[in-house]
mmCIF file of C-alpha atoms in Angstrom:
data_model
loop_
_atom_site.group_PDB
_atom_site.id
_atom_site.type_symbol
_atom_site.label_atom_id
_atom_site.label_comp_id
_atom_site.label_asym_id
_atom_site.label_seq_id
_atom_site.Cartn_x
_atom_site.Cartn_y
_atom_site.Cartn_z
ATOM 1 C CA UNK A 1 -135.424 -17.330 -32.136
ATOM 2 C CA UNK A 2 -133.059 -18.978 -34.085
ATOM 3 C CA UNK A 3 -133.347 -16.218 -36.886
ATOM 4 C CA UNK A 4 -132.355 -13.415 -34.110
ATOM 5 C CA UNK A 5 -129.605 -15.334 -32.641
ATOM 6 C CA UNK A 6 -127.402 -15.986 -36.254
ATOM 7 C CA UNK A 7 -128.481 -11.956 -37.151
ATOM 8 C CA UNK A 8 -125.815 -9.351 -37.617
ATOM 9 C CA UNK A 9 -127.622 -6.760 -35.791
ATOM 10 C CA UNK A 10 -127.276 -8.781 -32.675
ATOM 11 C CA UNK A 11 -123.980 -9.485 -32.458
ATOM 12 C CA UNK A 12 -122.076 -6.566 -34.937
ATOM 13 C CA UNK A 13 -122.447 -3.907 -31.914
ATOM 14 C CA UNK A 14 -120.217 -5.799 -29.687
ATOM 15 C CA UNK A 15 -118.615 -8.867 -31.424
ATOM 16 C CA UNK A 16 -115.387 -7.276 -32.497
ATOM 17 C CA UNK A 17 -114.764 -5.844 -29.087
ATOM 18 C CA UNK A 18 -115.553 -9.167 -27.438
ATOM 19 C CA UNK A 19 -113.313 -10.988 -29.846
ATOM 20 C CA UNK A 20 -110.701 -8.698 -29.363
ATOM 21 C CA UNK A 21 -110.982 -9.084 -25.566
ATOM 22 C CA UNK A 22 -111.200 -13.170 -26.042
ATOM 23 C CA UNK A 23 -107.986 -13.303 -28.119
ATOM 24 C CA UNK A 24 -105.804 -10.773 -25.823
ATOM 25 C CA UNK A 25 -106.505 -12.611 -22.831
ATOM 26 C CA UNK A 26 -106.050 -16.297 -24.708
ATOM 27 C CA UNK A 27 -102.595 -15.456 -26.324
ATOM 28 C CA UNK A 28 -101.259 -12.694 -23.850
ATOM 29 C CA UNK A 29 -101.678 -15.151 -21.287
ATOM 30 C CA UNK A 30 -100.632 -18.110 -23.138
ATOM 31 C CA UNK A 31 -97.504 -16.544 -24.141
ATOM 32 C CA UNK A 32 -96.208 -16.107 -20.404
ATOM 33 C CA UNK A 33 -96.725 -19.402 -20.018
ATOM 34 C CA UNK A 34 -93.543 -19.524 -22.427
ATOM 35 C CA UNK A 35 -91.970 -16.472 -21.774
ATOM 36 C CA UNK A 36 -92.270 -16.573 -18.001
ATOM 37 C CA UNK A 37 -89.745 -19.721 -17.995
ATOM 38 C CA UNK A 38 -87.166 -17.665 -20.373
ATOM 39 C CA UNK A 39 -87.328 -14.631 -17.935
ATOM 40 C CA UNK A 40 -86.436 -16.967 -14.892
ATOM 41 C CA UNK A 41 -83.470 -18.251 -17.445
ATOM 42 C CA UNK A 42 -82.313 -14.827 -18.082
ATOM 43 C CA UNK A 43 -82.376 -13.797 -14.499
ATOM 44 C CA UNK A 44 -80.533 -17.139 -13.655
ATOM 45 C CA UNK A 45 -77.856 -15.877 -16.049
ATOM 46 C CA UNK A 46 -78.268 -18.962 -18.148
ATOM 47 C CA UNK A 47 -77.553 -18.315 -21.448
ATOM 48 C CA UNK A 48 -78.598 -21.047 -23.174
ATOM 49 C CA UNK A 49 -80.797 -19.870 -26.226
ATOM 50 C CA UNK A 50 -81.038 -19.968 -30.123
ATOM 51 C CA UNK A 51 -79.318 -17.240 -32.016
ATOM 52 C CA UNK A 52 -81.263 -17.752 -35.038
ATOM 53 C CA UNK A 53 -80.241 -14.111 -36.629
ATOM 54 C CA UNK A 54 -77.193 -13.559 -35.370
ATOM 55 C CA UNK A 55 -77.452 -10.746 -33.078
ATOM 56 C CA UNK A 56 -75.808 -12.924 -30.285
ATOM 57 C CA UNK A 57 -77.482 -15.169 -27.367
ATOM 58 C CA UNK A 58 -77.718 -12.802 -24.679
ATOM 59 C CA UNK A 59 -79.560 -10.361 -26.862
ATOM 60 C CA UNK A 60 -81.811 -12.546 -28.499
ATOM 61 C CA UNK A 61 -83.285 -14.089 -25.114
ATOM 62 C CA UNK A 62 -83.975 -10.756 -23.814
ATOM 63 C CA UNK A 63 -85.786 -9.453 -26.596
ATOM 64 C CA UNK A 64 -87.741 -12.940 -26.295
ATOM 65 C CA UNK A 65 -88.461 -11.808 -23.219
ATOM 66 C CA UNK A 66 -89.615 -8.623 -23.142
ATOM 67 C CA UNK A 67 -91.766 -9.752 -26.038
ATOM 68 C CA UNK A 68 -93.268 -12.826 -24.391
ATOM 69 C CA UNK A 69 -93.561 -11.474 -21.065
ATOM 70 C CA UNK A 70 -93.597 -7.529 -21.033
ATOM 71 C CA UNK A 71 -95.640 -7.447 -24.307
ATOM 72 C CA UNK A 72 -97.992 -9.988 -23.397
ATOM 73 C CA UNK A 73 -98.747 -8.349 -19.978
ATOM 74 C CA UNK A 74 -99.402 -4.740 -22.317
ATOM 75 C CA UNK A 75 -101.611 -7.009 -24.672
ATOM 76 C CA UNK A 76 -103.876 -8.916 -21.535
ATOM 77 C CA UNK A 77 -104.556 -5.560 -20.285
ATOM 78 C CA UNK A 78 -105.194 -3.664 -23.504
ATOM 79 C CA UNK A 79 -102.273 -1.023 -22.727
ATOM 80 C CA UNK A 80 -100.976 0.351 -26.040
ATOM 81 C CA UNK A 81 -101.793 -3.095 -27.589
ATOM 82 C CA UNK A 82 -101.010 -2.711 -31.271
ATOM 83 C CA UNK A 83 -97.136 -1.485 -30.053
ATOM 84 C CA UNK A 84 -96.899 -3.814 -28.236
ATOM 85 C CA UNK A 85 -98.492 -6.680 -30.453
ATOM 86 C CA UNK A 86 -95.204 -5.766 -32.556
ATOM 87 C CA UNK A 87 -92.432 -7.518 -30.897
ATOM 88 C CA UNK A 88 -94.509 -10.334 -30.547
ATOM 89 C CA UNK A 89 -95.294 -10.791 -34.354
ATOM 90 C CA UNK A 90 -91.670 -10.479 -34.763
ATOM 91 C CA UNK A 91 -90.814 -12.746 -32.363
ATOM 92 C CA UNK A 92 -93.140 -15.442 -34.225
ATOM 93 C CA UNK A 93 -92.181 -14.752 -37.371
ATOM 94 C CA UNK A 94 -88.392 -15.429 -36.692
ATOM 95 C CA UNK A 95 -90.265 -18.720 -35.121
ATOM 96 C CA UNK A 96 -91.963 -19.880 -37.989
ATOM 97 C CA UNK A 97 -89.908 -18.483 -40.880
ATOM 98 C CA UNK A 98 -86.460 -19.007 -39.507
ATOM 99 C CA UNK A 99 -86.176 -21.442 -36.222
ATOM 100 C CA UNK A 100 -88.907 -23.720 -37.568
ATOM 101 C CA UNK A 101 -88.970 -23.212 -41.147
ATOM 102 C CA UNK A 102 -87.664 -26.758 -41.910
ATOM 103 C CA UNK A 103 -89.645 -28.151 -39.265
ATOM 104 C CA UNK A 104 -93.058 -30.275 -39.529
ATOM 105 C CA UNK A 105 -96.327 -28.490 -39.313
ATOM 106 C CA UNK A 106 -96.801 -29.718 -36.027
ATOM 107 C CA UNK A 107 -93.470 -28.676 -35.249
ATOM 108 C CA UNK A 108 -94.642 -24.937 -35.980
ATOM 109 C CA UNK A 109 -97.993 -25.270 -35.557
ATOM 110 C CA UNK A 110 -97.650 -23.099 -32.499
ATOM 111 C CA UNK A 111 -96.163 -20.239 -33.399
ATOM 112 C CA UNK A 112 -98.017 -19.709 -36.804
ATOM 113 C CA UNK A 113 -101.157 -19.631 -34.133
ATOM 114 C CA UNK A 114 -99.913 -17.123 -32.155
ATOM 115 C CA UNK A 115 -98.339 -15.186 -35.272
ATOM 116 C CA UNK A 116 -101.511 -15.165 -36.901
ATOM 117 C CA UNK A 117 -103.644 -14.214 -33.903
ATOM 118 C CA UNK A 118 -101.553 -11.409 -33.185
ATOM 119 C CA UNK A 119 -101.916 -10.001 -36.726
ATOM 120 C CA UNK A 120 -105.386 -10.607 -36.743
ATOM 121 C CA UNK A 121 -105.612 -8.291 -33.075
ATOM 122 C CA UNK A 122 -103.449 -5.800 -34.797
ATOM 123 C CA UNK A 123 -106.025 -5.408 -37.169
ATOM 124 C CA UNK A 124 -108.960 -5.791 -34.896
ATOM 125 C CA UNK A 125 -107.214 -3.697 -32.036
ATOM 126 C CA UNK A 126 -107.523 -3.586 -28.368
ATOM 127 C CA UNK A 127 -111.317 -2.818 -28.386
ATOM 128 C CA UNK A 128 -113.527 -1.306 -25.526
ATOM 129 C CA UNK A 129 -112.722 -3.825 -22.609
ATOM 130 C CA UNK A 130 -108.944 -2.460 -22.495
ATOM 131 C CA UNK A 131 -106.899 0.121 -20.882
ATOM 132 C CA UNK A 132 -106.409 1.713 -24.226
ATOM 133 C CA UNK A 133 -110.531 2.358 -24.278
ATOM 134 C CA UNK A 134 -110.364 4.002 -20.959
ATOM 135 C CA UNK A 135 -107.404 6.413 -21.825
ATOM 136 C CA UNK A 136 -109.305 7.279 -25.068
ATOM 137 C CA UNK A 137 -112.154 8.603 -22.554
#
């Protein structure tokens, strides 16, 4: 029993697709948790926001928030999922290698999870429990 349940054969069939499923829905949805908040900022007209390349406040918040909110919502329901996983890497690496570079681990703990995540599902892809699997059909 044991022997069968730690085999490859069991779980190689389906484990990628069901890890791919796991992290979409984990960091898609765990991203509007922070990019909702930033969309009801923007809509407020409230402006405050990091510029941390220089491309001006306005514009940086709203690519923050199509990435956190429009491209998590793609990546949660598997809709053109490595596009979309691409603003979002961005987005994290300006967090970790520029807003939180001289910050504490802790500190940038978060965003190195979610950049790292999102590479890995850029690799791994949306898998067969997405949209992306039934438009392939």
């Amino acid at each position: 029993m044991i022997r069968k349940l730690f085999s490859s054969s069991l779980w190689s069939a389906n484990a990628t697709d069901w890890a791919s499923l796991i992290l979409r829905l984990t960091f898609g949805l765990l991203m509007l948790s922070h990019g909702i908040p930033k969309l009801m900022k923007l809509m407020d007209g409230n402006m405050e926001f990091g510029d941390p390349i220089g491309i001006g406040v306005p514009a940086s918040l709203a690519l923050t928030v199509f990435a956190e909110v429009l491209c998590s919502v793609l990546l949660v329901i598997g809709l053109w999922t490595r596009l979309a996983l691409i603003p979002l890497i961005i987005t994290m690496a300006v967090a970790v290698f520029i807003v939180h570079i001289n910050d504490d681990l802790g500190t940038m703990e978060s965003a190195l999870l979610y950049l790292l995540s999102y590479c890995a599902l850029f690799l791994l892809g949306s898998g067969k429990y997405s949209v992306d699997a039934i438009l392939k059909k």
